[in-house]
Coordinates of N, CA and C in Angstrom, one line a residue:
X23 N 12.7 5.3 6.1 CA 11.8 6.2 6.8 C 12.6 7.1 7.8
X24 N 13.7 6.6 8.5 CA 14.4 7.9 8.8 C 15.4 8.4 8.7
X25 N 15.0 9.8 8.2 CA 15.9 10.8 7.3 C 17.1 10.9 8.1
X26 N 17.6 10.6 9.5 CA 19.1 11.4 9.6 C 19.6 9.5 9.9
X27 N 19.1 8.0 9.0 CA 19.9 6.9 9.1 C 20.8 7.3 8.4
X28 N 22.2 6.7 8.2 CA 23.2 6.5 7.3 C 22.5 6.0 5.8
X29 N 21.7 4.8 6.1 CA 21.5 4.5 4.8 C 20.5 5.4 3.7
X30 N 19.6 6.5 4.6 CA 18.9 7.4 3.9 C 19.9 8.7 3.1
X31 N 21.1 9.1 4.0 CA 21.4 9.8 3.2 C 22.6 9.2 2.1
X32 N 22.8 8.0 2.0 CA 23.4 7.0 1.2 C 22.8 7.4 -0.2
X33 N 21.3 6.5 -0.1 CA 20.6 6.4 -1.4 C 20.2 8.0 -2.0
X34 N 20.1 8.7 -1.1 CA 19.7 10.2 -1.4 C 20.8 10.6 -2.2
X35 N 21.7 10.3 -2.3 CA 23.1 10.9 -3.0 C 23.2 9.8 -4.6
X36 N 22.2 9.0 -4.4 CA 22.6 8.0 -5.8 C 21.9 9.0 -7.3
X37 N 23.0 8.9 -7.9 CA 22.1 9.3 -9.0 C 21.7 8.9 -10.1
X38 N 20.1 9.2 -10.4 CA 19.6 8.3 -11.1 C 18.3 8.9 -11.8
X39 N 18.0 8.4 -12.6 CA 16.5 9.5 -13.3 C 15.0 9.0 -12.7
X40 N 15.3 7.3 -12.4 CA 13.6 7.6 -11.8 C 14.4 6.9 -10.0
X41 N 13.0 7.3 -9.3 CA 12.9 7.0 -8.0 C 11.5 6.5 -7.5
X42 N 11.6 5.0 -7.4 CA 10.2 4.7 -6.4 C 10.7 4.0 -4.9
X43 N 9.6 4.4 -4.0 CA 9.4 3.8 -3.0 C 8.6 2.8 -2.6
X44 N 8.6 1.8 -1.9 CA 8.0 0.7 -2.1 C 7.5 0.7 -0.6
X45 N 6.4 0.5 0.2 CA 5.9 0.6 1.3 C 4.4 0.3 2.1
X46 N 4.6 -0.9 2.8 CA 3.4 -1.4 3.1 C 2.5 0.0 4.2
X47 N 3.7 0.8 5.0 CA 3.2 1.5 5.5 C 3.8 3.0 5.6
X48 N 3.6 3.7 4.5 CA 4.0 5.0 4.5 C 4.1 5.9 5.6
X49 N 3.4 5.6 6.2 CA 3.2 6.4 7.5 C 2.6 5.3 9.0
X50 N 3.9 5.2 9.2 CA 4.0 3.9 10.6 C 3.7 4.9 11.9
X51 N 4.5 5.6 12.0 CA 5.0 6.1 13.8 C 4.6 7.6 13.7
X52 N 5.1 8.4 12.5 CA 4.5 10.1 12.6 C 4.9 10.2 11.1
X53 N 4.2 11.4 10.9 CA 4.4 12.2 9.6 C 5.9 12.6 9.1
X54 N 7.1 12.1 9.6 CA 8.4 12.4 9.5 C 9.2 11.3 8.7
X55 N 8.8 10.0 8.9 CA 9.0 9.2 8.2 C 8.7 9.2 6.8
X56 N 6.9 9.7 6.3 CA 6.4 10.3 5.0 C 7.2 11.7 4.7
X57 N 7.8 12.8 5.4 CA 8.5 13.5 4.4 C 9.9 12.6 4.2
X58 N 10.6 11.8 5.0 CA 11.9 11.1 4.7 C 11.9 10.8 3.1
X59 N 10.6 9.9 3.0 CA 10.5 8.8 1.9 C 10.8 9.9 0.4
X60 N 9.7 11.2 0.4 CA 9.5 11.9 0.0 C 10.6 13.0 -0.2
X61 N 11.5 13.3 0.4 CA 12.7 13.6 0.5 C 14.0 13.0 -0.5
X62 N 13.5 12.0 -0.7 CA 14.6 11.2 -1.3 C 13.3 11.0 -2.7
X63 N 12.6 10.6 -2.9 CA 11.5 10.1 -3.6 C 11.4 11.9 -4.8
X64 N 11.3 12.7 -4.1 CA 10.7 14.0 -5.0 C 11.5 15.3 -4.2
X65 N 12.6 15.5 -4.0 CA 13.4 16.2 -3.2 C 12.7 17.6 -3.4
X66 N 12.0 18.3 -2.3 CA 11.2 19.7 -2.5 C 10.0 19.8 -2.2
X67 N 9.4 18.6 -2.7 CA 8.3 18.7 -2.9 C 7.4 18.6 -1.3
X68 N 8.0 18.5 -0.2 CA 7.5 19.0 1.1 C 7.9 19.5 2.0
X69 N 9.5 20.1 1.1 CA 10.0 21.6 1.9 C 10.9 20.8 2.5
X70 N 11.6 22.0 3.5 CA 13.0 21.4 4.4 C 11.7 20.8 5.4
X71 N 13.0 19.9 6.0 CA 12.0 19.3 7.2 C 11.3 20.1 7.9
X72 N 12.7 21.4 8.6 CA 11.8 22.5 9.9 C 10.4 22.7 9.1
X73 N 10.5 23.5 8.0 CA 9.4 24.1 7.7 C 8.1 23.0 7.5
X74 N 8.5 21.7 7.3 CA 7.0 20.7 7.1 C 6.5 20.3 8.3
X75 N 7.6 20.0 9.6 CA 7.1 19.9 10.5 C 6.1 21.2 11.0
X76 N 6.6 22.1 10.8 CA 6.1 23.6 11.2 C 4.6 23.7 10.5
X77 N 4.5 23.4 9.4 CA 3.4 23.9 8.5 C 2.0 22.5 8.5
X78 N 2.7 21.1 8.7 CA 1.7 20.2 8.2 C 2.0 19.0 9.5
X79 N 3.0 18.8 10.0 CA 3.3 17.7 11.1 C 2.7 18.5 12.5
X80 N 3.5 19.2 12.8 CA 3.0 20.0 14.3 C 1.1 20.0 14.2
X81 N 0.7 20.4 13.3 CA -0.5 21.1 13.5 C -1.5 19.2 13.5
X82 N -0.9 18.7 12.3 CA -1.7 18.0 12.0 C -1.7 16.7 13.3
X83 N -0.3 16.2 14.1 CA -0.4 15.5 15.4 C -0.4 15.8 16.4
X84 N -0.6 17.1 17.0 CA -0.7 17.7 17.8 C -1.6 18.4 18.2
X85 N -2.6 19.1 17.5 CA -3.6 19.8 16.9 C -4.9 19.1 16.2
X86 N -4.6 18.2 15.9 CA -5.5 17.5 15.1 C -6.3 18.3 13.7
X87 N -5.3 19.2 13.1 CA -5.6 20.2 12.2 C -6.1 19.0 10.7
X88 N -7.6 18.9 10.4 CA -8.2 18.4 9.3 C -7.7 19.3 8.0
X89 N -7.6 20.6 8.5 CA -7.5 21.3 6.8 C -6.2 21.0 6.7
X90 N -5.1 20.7 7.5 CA -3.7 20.7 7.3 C -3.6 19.2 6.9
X91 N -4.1 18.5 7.4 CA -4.1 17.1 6.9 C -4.5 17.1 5.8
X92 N -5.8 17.5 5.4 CA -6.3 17.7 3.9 C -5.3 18.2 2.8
X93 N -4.9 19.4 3.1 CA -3.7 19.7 2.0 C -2.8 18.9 2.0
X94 N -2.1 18.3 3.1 CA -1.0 17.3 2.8 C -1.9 15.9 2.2
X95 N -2.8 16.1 2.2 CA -3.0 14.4 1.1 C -3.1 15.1 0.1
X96 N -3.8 15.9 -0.4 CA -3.9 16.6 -1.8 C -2.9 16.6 -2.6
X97 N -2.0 16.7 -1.8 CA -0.1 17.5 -2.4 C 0.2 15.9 -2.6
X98 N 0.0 15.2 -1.6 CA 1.1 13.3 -2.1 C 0.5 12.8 -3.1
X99 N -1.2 12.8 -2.7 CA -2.1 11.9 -3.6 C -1.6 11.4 -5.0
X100 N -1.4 12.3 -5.7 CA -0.8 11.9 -7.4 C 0.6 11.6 -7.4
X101 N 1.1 11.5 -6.3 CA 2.5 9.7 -6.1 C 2.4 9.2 -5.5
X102 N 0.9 8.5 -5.1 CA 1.3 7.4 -4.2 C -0.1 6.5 -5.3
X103 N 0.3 5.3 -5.6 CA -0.1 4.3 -6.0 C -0.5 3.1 -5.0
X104 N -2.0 2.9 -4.2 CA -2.2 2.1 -3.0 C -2.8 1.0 -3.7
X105 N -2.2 -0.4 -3.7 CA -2.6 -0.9 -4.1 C -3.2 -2.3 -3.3
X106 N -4.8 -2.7 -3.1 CA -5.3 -3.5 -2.2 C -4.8 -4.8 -2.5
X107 N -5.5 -5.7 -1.3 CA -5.0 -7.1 -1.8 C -6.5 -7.6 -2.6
X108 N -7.5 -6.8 -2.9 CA -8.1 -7.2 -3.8 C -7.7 -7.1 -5.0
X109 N -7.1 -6.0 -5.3 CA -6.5 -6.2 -6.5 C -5.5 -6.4 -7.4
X110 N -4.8 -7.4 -6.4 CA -3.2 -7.7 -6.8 C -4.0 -9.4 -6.7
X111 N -4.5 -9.8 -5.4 CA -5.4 -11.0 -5.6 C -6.8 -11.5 -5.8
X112 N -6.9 -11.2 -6.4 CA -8.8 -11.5 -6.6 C -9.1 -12.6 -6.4
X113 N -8.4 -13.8 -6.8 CA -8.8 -15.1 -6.6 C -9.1 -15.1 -5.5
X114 N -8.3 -14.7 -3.9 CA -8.8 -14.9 -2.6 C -10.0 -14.9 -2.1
X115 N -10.8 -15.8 -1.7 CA -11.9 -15.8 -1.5 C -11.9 -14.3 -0.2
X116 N -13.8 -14.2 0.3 CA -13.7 -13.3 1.0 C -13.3 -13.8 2.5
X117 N -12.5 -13.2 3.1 CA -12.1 -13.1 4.9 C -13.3 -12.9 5.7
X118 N -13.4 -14.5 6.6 CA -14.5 -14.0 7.5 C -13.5 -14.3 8.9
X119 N -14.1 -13.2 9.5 CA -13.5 -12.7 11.3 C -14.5 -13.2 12.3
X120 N -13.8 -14.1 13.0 CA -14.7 -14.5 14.2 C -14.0 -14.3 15.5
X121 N -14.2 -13.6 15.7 CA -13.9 -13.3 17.4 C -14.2 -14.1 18.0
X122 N -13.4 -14.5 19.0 CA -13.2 -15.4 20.7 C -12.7 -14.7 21.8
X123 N -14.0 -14.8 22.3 CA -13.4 -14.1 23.7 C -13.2 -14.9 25.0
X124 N -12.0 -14.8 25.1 CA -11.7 -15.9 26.7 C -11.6 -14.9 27.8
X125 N -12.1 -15.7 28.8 CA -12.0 -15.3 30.2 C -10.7 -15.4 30.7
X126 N -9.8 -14.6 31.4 CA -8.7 -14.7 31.7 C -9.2 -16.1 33.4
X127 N -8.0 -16.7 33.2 CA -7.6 -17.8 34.8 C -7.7 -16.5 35.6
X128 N -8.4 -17.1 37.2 CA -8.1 -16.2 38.0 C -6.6 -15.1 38.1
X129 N -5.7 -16.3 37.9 CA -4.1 -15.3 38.5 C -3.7 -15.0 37.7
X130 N -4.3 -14.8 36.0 CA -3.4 -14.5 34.9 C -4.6 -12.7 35.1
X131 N -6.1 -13.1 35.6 CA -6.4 -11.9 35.5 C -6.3 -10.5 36.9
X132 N -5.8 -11.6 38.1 CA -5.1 -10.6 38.8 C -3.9 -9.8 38.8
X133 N -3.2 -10.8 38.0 CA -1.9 -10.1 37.6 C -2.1 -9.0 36.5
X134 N -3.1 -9.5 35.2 CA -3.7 -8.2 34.6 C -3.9 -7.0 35.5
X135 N -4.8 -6.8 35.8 CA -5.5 -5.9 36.9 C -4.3 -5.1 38.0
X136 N -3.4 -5.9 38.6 CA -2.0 -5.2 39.1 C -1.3 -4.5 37.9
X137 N -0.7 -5.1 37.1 CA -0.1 -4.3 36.3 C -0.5 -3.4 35.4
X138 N -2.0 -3.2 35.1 CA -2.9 -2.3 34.5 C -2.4 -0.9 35.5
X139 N -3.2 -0.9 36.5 CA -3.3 -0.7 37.8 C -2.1 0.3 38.0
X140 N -0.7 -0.3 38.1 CA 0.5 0.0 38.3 C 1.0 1.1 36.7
X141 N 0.8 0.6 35.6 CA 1.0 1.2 34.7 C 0.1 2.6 34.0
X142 N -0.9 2.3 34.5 CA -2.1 3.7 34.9 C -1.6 4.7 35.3
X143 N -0.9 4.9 36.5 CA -0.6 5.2 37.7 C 0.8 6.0 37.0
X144 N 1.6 4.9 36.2 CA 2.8 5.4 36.0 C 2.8 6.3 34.5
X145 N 2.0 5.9 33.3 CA 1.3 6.8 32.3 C 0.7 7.9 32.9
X146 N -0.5 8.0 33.6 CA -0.6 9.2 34.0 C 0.5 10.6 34.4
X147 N 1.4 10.2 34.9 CA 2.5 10.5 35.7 C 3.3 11.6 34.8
X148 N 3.3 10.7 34.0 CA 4.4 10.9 32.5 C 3.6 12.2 32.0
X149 N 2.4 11.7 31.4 CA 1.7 12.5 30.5 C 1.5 13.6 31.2
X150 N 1.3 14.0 32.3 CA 0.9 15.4 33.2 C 2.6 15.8 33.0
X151 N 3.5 15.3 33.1 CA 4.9 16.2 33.3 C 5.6 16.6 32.1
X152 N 5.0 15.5 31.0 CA 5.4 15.9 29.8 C 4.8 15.8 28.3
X153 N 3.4 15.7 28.7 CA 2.1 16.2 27.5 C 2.2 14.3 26.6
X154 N 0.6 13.9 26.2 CA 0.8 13.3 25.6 C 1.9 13.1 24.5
X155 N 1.9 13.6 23.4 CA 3.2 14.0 22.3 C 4.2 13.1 22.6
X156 N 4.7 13.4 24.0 CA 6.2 13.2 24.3 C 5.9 11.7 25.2
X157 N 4.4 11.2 25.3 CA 4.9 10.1 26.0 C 4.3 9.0 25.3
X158 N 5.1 9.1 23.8 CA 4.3 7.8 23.0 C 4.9 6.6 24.0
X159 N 6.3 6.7 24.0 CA 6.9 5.2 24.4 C 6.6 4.8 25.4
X160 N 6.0 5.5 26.3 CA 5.5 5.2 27.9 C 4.4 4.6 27.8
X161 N 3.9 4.8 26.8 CA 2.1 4.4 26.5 C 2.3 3.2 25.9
X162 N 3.0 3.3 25.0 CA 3.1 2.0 23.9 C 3.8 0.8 24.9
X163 N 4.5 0.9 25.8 CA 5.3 -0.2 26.8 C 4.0 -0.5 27.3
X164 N 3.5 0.6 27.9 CA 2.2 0.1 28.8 C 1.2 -0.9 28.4
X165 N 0.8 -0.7 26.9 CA 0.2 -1.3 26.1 C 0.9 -2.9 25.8
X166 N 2.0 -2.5 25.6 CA 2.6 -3.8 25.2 C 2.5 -4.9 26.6
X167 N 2.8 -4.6 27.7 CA 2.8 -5.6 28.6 C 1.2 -5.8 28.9
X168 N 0.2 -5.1 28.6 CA -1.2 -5.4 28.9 C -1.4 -6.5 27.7
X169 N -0.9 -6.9 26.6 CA -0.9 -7.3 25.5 C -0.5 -8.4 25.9
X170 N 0.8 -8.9 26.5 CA 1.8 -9.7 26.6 C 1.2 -10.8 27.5
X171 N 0.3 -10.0 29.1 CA -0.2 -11.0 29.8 C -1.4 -11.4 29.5
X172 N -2.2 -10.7 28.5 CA -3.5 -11.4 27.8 C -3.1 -13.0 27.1
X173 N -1.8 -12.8 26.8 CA -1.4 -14.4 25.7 C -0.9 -15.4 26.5
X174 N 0.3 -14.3 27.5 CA 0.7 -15.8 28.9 C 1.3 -15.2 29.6
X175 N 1.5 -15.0 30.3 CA 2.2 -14.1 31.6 C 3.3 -14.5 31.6
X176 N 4.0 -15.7 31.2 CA 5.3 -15.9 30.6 C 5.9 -14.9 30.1
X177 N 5.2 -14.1 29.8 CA 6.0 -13.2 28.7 C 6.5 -12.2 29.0
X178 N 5.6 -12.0 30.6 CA 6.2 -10.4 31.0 C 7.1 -10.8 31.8
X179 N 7.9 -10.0 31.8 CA 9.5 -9.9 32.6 C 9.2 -9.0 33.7
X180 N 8.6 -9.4 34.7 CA 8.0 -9.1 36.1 C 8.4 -10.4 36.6
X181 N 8.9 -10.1 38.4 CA 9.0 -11.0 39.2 C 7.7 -11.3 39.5
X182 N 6.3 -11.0 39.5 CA 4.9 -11.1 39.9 C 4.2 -11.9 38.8
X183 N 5.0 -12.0 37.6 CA 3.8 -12.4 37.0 C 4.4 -14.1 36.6
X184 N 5.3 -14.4 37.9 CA 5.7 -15.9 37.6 C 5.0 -16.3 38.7
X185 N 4.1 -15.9 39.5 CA 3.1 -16.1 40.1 C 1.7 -16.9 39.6
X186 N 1.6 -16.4 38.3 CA 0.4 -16.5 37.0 C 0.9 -17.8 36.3
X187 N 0.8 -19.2 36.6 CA 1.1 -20.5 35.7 C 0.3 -20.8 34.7
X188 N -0.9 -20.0 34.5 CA -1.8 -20.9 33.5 C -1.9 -19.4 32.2
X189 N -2.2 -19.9 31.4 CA -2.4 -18.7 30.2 C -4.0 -19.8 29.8
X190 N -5.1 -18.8 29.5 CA -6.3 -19.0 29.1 C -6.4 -19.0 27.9
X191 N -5.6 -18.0 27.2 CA -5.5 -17.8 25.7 C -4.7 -19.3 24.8
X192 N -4.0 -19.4 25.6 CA -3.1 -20.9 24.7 C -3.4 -21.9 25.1
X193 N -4.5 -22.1 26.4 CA -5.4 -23.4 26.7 C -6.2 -23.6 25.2
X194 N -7.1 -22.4 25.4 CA -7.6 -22.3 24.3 C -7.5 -22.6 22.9
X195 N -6.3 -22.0 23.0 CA -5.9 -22.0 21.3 C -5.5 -23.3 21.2
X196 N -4.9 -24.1 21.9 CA -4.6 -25.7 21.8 C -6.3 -26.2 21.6
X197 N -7.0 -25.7 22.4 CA -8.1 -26.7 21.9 C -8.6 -26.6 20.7
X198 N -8.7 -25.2 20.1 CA -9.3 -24.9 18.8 C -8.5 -25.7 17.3
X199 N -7.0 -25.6 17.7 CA -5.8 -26.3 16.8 C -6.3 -27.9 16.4
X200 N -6.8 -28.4 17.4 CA -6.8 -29.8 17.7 C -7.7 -29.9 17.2
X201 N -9.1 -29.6 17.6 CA -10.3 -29.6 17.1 C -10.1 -29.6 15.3
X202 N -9.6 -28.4 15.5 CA -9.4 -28.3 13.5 C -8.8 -28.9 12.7
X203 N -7.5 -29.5 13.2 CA -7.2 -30.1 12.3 C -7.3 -31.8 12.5
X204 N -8.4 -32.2 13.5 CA -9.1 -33.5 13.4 C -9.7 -33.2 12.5
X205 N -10.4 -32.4 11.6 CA -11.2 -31.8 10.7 C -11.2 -32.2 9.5
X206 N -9.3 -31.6 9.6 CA -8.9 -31.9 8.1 C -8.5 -30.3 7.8
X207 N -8.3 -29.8 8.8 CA -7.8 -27.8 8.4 C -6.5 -27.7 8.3
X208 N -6.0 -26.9 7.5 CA -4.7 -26.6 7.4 C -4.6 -25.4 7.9
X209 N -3.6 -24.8 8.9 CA -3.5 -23.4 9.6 C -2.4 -23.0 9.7
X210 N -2.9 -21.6 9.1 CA -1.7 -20.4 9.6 C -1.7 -19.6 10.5
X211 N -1.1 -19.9 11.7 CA -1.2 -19.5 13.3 C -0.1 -18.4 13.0
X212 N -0.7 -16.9 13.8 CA 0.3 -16.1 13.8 C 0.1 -15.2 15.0
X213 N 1.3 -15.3 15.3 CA 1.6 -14.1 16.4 C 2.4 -12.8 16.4
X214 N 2.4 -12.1 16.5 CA 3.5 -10.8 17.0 C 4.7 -11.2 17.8
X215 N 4.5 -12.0 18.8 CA 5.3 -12.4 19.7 C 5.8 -13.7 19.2
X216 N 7.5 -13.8 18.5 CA 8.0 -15.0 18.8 C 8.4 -15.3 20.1
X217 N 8.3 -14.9 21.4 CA 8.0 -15.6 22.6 C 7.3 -16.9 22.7
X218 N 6.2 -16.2 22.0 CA 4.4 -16.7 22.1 C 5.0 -17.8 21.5
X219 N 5.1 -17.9 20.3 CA 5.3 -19.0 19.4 C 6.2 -20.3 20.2
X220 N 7.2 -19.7 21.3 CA 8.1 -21.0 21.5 C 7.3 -21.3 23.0
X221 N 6.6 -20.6 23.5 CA 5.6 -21.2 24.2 C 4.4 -22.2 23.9
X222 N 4.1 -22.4 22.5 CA 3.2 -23.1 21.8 C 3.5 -24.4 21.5
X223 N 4.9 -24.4 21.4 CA 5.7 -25.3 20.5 C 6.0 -26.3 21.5
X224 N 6.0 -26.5 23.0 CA 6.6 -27.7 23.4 C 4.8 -28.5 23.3
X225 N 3.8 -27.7 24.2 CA 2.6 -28.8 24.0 C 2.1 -28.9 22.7
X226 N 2.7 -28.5 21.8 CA 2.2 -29.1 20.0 C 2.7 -30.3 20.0
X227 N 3.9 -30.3 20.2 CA 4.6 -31.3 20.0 C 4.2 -32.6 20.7
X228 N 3.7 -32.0 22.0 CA 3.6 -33.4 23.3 C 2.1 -33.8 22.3
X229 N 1.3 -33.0 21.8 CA 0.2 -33.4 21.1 C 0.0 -34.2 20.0
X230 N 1.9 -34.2 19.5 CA 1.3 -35.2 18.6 C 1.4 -34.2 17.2
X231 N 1.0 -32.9 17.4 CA 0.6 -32.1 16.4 C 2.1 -31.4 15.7
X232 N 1.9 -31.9 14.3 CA 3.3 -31.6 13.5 C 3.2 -30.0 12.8
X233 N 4.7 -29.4 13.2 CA 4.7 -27.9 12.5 C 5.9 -27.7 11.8
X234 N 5.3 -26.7 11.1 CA 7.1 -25.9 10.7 C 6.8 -24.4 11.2
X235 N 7.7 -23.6 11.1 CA 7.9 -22.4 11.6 C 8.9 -21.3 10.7
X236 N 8.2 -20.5 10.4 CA 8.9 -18.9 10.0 C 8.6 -17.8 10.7
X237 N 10.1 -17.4 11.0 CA 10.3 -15.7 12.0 C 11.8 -15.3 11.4
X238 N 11.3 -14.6 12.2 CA 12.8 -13.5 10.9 C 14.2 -13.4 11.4
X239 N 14.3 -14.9 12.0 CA 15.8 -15.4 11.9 C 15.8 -17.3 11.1
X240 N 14.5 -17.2 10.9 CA 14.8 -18.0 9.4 C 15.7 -18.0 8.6
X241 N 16.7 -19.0 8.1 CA 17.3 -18.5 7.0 C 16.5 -19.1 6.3
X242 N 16.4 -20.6 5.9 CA 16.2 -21.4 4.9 C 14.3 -20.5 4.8
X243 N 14.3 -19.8 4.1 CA 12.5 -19.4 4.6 C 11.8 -20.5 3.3
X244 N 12.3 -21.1 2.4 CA 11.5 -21.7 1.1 C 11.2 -23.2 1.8
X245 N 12.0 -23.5 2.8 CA 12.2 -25.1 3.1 C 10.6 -25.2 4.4
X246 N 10.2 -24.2 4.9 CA 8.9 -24.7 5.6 C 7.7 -24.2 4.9
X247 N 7.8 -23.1 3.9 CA 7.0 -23.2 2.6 C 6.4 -24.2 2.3
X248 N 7.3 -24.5 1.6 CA 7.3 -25.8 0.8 C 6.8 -27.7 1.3
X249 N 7.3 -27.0 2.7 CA 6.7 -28.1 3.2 C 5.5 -28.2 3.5
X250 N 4.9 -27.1 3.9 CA 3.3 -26.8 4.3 C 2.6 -26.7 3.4
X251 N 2.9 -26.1 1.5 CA 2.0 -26.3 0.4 C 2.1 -27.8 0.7
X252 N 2.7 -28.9 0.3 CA 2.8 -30.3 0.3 C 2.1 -31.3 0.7
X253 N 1.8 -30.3 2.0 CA 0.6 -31.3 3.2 C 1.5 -32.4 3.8
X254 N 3.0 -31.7 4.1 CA 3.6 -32.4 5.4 C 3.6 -32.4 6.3
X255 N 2.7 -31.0 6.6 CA 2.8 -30.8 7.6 C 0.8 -29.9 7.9
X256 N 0.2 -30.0 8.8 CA -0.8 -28.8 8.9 C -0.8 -27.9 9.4
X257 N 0.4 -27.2 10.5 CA -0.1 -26.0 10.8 C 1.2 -25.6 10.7
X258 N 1.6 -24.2 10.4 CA 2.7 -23.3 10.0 C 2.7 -21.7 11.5
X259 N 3.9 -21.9 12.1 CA 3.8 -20.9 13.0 C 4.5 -19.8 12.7
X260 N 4.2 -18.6 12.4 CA 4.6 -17.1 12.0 C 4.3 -16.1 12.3

């Protein structure tokens, strides 16, 4: 997805008669990554970069231009192949979503509220001096640490938030684990944060409660697979 990596202009130079791309998310971060793919994928068929940004990127994330968006799906639509997980798995039964909403501990939700607070203060700041557009990463940091102390305040790398000893969310979630698999449940516990995960792992353990674990410095990835179809184990952390 981006066009000035080494390895983009590597495979762009191979030659060969067909070209597919393979991609859970065509379009992650901005419209620049979808002409990259397409660049290599159908060379032309969305112009030099300047001119796409100019004609279909500028307008359409900046502007919020619908007819410009419209034409640019018109123009990909007949190469892109989206294929659901209904229809690659049907057997899956249907997904039911049950929300839980915990109350933050008093000091995990003061420390929220300070760093909200502080981060507000410092996004605003940004965005007046240099337009939304230009301050995704300021926003998206902001986000991320408002994210980070919802799970355990462990996580933020602030001298203030080692002030915060209790996390509400992984009281929690230890009781629901427990609960379930007195049951007889087998679970796939997943986080974003492998932080989170090695936070989880010493009171599993003191519980008694047996895991295996996959994150993407796994090597062996088949060896806690295989142990979790088996029923060696009940809960799998990922």
């Amino acid at each position: 997805k981006n066009s000035v990596a080494k390895a983009t202009h590597a495979v762009c130079r191979l030659n060969t008669r067909h070209r597919l791309c393979l991609s859970g998310t065509p379009i992650e971060n901005n419209l620049g990554e979808l002409w990259s793919l397409f660049a290599f994928l159908m060379p032309g068929l969305l112009g030099h970069r300047t001119s796409f940004n100019r004609r279909f990127r500028t307008p359409i994330e900046k502007d919020g231009d619908v007819v410009r968006r419209h034409q640019l799906a018109l123009r990909i639509r007949p190469f892109i192949l989206r294929r659901t997980k209904a229809a690659v798995a049907p057997e899956l039964p249907p997904k039911h979503i049950i929300l839980r909403r915990i109350t933050l501990a008093p000091k995990q939700r003061d420390l929220y509220e300070t760093i909200r607070a502080t981060l507000h203060a410092k996004v605003t700041q940004e965005i007046a001096a240099h337009s939304l557009a230009h301050s995704h990463v300021i926003v998206l940091d902001a986000l991320l640490k408002l994210r980070q102390v919802c799970c355990d305040p462990r996580l933020v790398k602030l001298p203030s938030a080692r002030l915060a000893d209790t996390s509400s969310k992984l009281e929690a979630l230890l009781e629901m684990v427990g609960e379930m698999i007195a049951e007889g449940r087998r679970i796939l516990l997943f986080s974003q944060f492998t932080s989170m995960l090695d936070l989880m792992k010493p009171p599993l353990t003191a519980a008694g409660i047996r895991f295996v674990e996959l994150r993407g410095n796994t090597h062996d990835r088949a060896a806690p697979v295989r142990s979790f179809e088996a029923g060696e184990v009940p809960l799998f952390l990922i």
